[in-house]
mmCIF file of C-alpha atoms in Angstrom:
data_model
loop_
_atom_site.group_PDB
_atom_site.id
_atom_site.type_symbol
_atom_site.label_atom_id
_atom_site.label_comp_id
_atom_site.label_asym_id
_atom_site.label_seq_id
_atom_site.Cartn_x
_atom_site.Cartn_y
_atom_site.Cartn_z
ATOM 1 C CA MET A 2 -6.054 0.518 -35.562
ATOM 2 C CA ARG A 3 -5.648 4.123 -34.463
ATOM 3 C CA GLN A 4 -3.140 3.099 -31.797
ATOM 4 C CA HIS A 5 -1.211 1.010 -34.341
ATOM 5 C CA GLU A 6 -1.115 4.022 -36.688
ATOM 6 C CA HIS A 7 0.208 6.205 -33.866
ATOM 7 C CA LEU A 8 2.922 3.660 -32.981
ATOM 8 C CA LEU A 9 4.044 3.312 -36.603
ATOM 9 C CA ALA A 10 4.196 7.095 -36.973
ATOM 10 C CA ALA A 11 6.216 7.407 -33.753
ATOM 11 C CA LYS A 12 8.699 4.746 -34.890
ATOM 12 C CA LEU A 13 9.076 6.293 -38.326
ATOM 13 C CA THR A 14 9.522 9.758 -36.809
ATOM 14 C CA ALA A 15 12.159 8.425 -34.410
ATOM 15 C CA GLY A 16 13.849 6.613 -37.282
ATOM 16 C CA LEU A 17 13.965 9.772 -39.363
ATOM 17 C CA SER A 18 15.585 11.480 -36.388
ATOM 18 C CA GLY A 19 18.347 8.879 -36.338
ATOM 19 C CA ASP A 20 17.007 6.162 -34.011
ATOM 20 C CA GLN A 21 18.072 3.055 -35.941
ATOM 21 C CA ALA A 22 16.396 0.645 -33.526
ATOM 22 C CA ALA A 23 13.012 2.386 -33.898
ATOM 23 C CA TYR A 24 13.428 2.462 -37.658
ATOM 24 C CA GLY A 25 14.231 -1.254 -37.697
ATOM 25 C CA GLN A 26 11.095 -1.953 -35.642
ATOM 26 C CA PHE A 27 9.086 0.213 -38.021
ATOM 27 C CA LEU A 28 10.287 -1.785 -41.041
ATOM 28 C CA THR A 29 9.710 -5.128 -39.290
ATOM 29 C CA GLU A 30 6.130 -4.244 -38.357
ATOM 30 C CA LEU A 31 5.561 -2.795 -41.782
ATOM 31 C CA ARG A 32 6.777 -5.986 -43.486
ATOM 32 C CA SER A 33 4.134 -8.039 -41.688
ATOM 33 C CA ALA A 34 1.336 -5.554 -42.401
ATOM 34 C CA LEU A 35 2.370 -5.262 -46.057
ATOM 35 C CA ARG A 36 2.418 -9.020 -46.516
ATOM 36 C CA THR A 37 -1.175 -9.260 -45.236
ATOM 37 C CA HIS A 38 -2.367 -6.257 -47.230
ATOM 38 C CA LEU A 39 -0.753 -7.364 -50.486
ATOM 39 C CA LYS A 40 -2.047 -10.922 -50.183
ATOM 40 C CA LYS A 41 -5.565 -9.475 -49.940
ATOM 41 C CA ARG A 42 -4.984 -7.211 -52.949
ATOM 42 C CA LEU A 43 -3.624 -10.091 -55.034
ATOM 43 C CA ALA A 44 -6.603 -12.227 -54.025
ATOM 44 C CA ALA A 45 -9.010 -9.432 -55.006
ATOM 45 C CA LEU A 46 -7.250 -9.200 -58.363
ATOM 46 C CA ARG A 47 -7.296 -13.006 -58.717
ATOM 47 C CA GLN A 48 -3.498 -13.095 -58.916
ATOM 48 C CA HIS A 49 -2.849 -15.768 -56.251
ATOM 49 C CA HIS A 50 0.065 -17.203 -58.235
ATOM 50 C CA LEU A 51 2.227 -14.068 -57.875
ATOM 51 C CA ASP A 52 4.937 -13.961 -55.219
ATOM 52 C CA VAL A 53 3.877 -11.429 -52.633
ATOM 53 C CA GLU A 54 7.380 -11.306 -51.128
ATOM 54 C CA ASP A 55 8.777 -9.598 -54.225
ATOM 55 C CA VAL A 56 6.206 -6.825 -53.926
ATOM 56 C CA VAL A 57 6.784 -6.551 -50.162
ATOM 57 C CA GLN A 58 10.529 -6.105 -50.693
ATOM 58 C CA ASP A 59 10.044 -3.592 -53.514
ATOM 59 C CA THR A 60 7.655 -1.633 -51.317
ATOM 60 C CA LEU A 61 9.949 -1.662 -48.283
ATOM 61 C CA PHE A 62 12.836 -0.466 -50.429
ATOM 62 C CA ALA A 63 10.688 2.359 -51.857
ATOM 63 C CA VAL A 64 9.496 3.328 -48.357
ATOM 64 C CA HIS A 65 13.112 3.477 -47.228
ATOM 65 C CA ARG A 66 14.184 5.557 -50.242
ATOM 66 C CA LYS A 67 11.210 7.917 -49.941
ATOM 67 C CA SER A 68 10.922 8.087 -46.142
ATOM 68 C CA HIS A 69 12.032 11.725 -46.161
ATOM 69 C CA THR A 70 8.954 12.594 -48.269
ATOM 70 C CA TRP A 71 6.451 11.380 -45.676
ATOM 71 C CA ASP A 72 4.175 14.212 -44.548
ATOM 72 C CA ARG A 73 3.519 13.847 -40.830
ATOM 73 C CA GLU A 74 -0.065 15.007 -41.400
ATOM 74 C CA THR A 75 -0.701 11.952 -43.587
ATOM 75 C CA PRO A 76 -1.332 8.620 -41.871
ATOM 76 C CA VAL A 77 1.696 6.351 -42.305
ATOM 77 C CA THR A 78 -0.494 3.480 -43.437
ATOM 78 C CA ALA A 79 -2.105 5.620 -46.164
ATOM 79 C CA TRP A 80 1.311 6.738 -47.387
ATOM 80 C CA VAL A 81 2.706 3.186 -47.397
ATOM 81 C CA THR A 82 -0.447 1.759 -48.983
ATOM 82 C CA ALA A 83 -0.110 4.203 -51.866
ATOM 83 C CA ILE A 84 3.491 3.139 -52.418
ATOM 84 C CA ALA A 85 2.513 -0.529 -52.191
ATOM 85 C CA ARG A 86 -0.266 -0.031 -54.733
ATOM 86 C CA TYR A 87 2.137 1.417 -57.288
ATOM 87 C CA LYS A 88 4.700 -1.320 -56.627
ATOM 88 C CA LEU A 89 1.979 -3.957 -57.060
ATOM 89 C CA ILE A 90 0.920 -2.469 -60.390
ATOM 90 C CA ASP A 91 4.563 -2.337 -61.515
ATOM 91 C CA TYR A 92 5.120 -5.936 -60.439
ATOM 92 C CA MET A 93 1.995 -7.130 -62.246
ATOM 93 C CA ARG A 94 3.129 -5.374 -65.408
ATOM 94 C CA ARG A 95 6.624 -6.867 -65.182
ATOM 95 C CA SER A 96 5.310 -10.352 -64.471
ATOM 96 C CA GLY A 97 3.020 -10.223 -67.478
ATOM 97 C CA SER A 98 0.160 -11.502 -65.343
ATOM 98 C CA VAL A 99 -2.173 -8.856 -66.718
ATOM 99 C CA GLY A 100 -0.096 -7.772 -69.673
ATOM 100 C CA SER A 101 1.692 -4.519 -70.195
ATOM 101 C CA GLU A 102 -1.652 -2.902 -70.967
ATOM 102 C CA LEU A 103 -2.573 -2.559 -67.288
ATOM 103 C CA SER A 104 -3.403 1.109 -67.208
ATOM 104 C CA LEU A 105 -3.736 3.595 -64.429
ATOM 105 C CA GLU A 106 -7.388 3.838 -65.436
ATOM 106 C CA HIS A 107 -7.801 0.140 -64.681
ATOM 107 C CA ALA A 108 -5.891 0.536 -61.421
ATOM 108 C CA VAL A 109 -8.149 3.423 -60.349
ATOM 109 C CA THR A 110 -11.187 1.289 -61.117
ATOM 110 C CA VAL A 111 -9.816 -1.712 -59.193
ATOM 111 C CA ILE A 112 -8.942 0.401 -56.188
ATOM 112 C CA ALA A 113 -12.240 2.280 -56.237
ATOM 113 C CA ASP A 114 -14.333 -0.871 -56.650
ATOM 114 C CA GLY A 115 -15.564 -0.739 -53.083
ATOM 115 C CA GLU A 116 -13.058 -3.312 -51.834
ATOM 116 C CA ALA A 117 -10.314 -0.774 -51.170
ATOM 117 C CA ASP A 118 -9.481 0.042 -47.591
ATOM 118 C CA ALA A 119 -9.638 3.564 -46.156
ATOM 119 C CA GLU A 120 -5.897 4.142 -46.481
ATOM 120 C CA THR A 121 -5.869 3.240 -50.166
ATOM 121 C CA THR A 122 -8.863 5.452 -50.826
ATOM 122 C CA LEU A 123 -7.187 8.341 -48.996
ATOM 123 C CA ALA A 124 -3.992 7.955 -51.015
ATOM 124 C CA LEU A 125 -5.927 7.906 -54.285
ATOM 125 C CA ARG A 126 -7.904 10.978 -53.307
ATOM 126 C CA GLN A 127 -4.698 12.825 -52.370
ATOM 127 C CA ALA A 128 -3.252 12.121 -55.818
ATOM 128 C CA MET A 129 -6.514 13.174 -57.464
ATOM 129 C CA ALA A 130 -6.550 16.419 -55.454
ATOM 130 C CA LYS A 131 -3.464 17.503 -57.400
ATOM 131 C CA LEU A 132 -5.478 17.464 -60.633
ATOM 132 C CA PRO A 133 -7.318 20.518 -61.987
ATOM 133 C CA ALA A 134 -10.732 20.776 -60.330
ATOM 134 C CA ARG A 135 -12.824 20.022 -63.439
ATOM 135 C CA MET A 136 -10.776 16.965 -64.365
ATOM 136 C CA ASN A 137 -10.874 15.721 -60.794
ATOM 137 C CA ALA A 138 -14.668 16.116 -60.682
ATOM 138 C CA LEU A 139 -15.189 14.283 -63.968
ATOM 139 C CA LEU A 140 -12.766 11.492 -63.050
ATOM 140 C CA GLN A 141 -14.615 11.152 -59.742
ATOM 141 C CA LEU A 142 -18.011 10.947 -61.459
ATOM 142 C CA VAL A 143 -17.058 8.503 -64.211
ATOM 143 C CA LYS A 144 -14.377 6.277 -62.678
ATOM 144 C CA ILE A 145 -15.112 6.359 -58.958
ATOM 145 C CA GLU A 146 -18.860 6.908 -58.689
ATOM 146 C CA GLY A 147 -19.672 4.907 -61.816
ATOM 147 C CA PHE A 148 -21.706 7.470 -63.750
ATOM 148 C CA SER A 149 -21.878 6.932 -67.494
ATOM 149 C CA VAL A 150 -20.245 9.529 -69.722
ATOM 150 C CA ARG A 151 -23.720 10.708 -70.683
ATOM 151 C CA GLU A 152 -24.836 11.054 -67.040
ATOM 152 C CA ALA A 153 -21.666 12.944 -66.154
ATOM 153 C CA ALA A 154 -22.188 15.242 -69.142
ATOM 154 C CA LEU A 155 -25.749 16.008 -68.057
ATOM 155 C CA GLN A 156 -24.736 16.543 -64.447
ATOM 156 C CA THR A 157 -21.900 18.940 -65.348
ATOM 157 C CA ASN A 158 -23.631 20.641 -68.276
ATOM 158 C CA SER A 159 -20.902 19.414 -70.647
ATOM 159 C CA SER A 160 -20.849 17.540 -73.914
ATOM 160 C CA GLU A 161 -20.124 13.821 -73.838
ATOM 161 C CA SER A 162 -16.997 14.460 -75.896
ATOM 162 C CA ALA A 163 -15.761 17.001 -73.346
ATOM 163 C CA VAL A 164 -16.303 14.488 -70.549
ATOM 164 C CA LYS A 165 -14.374 11.775 -72.403
ATOM 165 C CA VAL A 166 -11.500 14.127 -73.221
ATOM 166 C CA ASN A 167 -11.308 15.466 -69.663
ATOM 167 C CA VAL A 168 -11.383 12.001 -68.093
ATOM 168 C CA HIS A 169 -8.663 10.830 -70.488
ATOM 169 C CA ARG A 170 -6.541 13.909 -69.715
ATOM 170 C CA ALA A 171 -7.162 13.492 -65.982
ATOM 171 C CA ILE A 172 -5.830 9.946 -66.114
ATOM 172 C CA LYS A 173 -2.818 11.110 -68.095
ATOM 173 C CA LEU A 174 -2.124 13.887 -65.563
ATOM 174 C CA LEU A 175 -2.694 11.479 -62.685
ATOM 175 C CA LYS A 176 0.049 9.289 -64.129
ATOM 176 C CA GLY A 177 2.327 12.335 -63.940
ATOM 177 C CA VAL A 178 1.341 13.068 -60.339
ATOM 178 C CA ILE A 179 1.903 9.462 -59.315
ATOM 179 C CA GLY A 180 5.176 9.229 -61.191
ATOM 180 C CA SER A 181 6.644 12.284 -59.434
#
């Protein structure tokens, strides 16, 4: 896995430097990996009927459009997995398979349910790190670690209302971080 990560990063780096052949290889390898990853995510979400190819193509297009934003310190697979996650959520909303009420809160819960791979977890944590510290901590306690609002309030010496408000605001801010 580590070697595969290194090879993908090298091909993307070469592609960003103008090597079209390396960039083409990067996208080809990525297509295969995305197809496998997204099939697993759809299975975990019990959405077998959705067409994974649409999400793969949307993700590849987004990777291409946003390739200049890739931080070389971030594993390529973590960066791509984050993009794929957002494209999957968008696709599920558009398809009506879970209704337009699929919220980021639900997505955080699905991703943090223990089935998520390391890259997905890393991408989520990077987005959460952009939140104010208190909101991040409360979101972590309630949505990731599974503490009740009451338990989180006791642990942080806060009122239950303050915990609820901060978690709600954290999710709202997280939507802004993800959308940017």
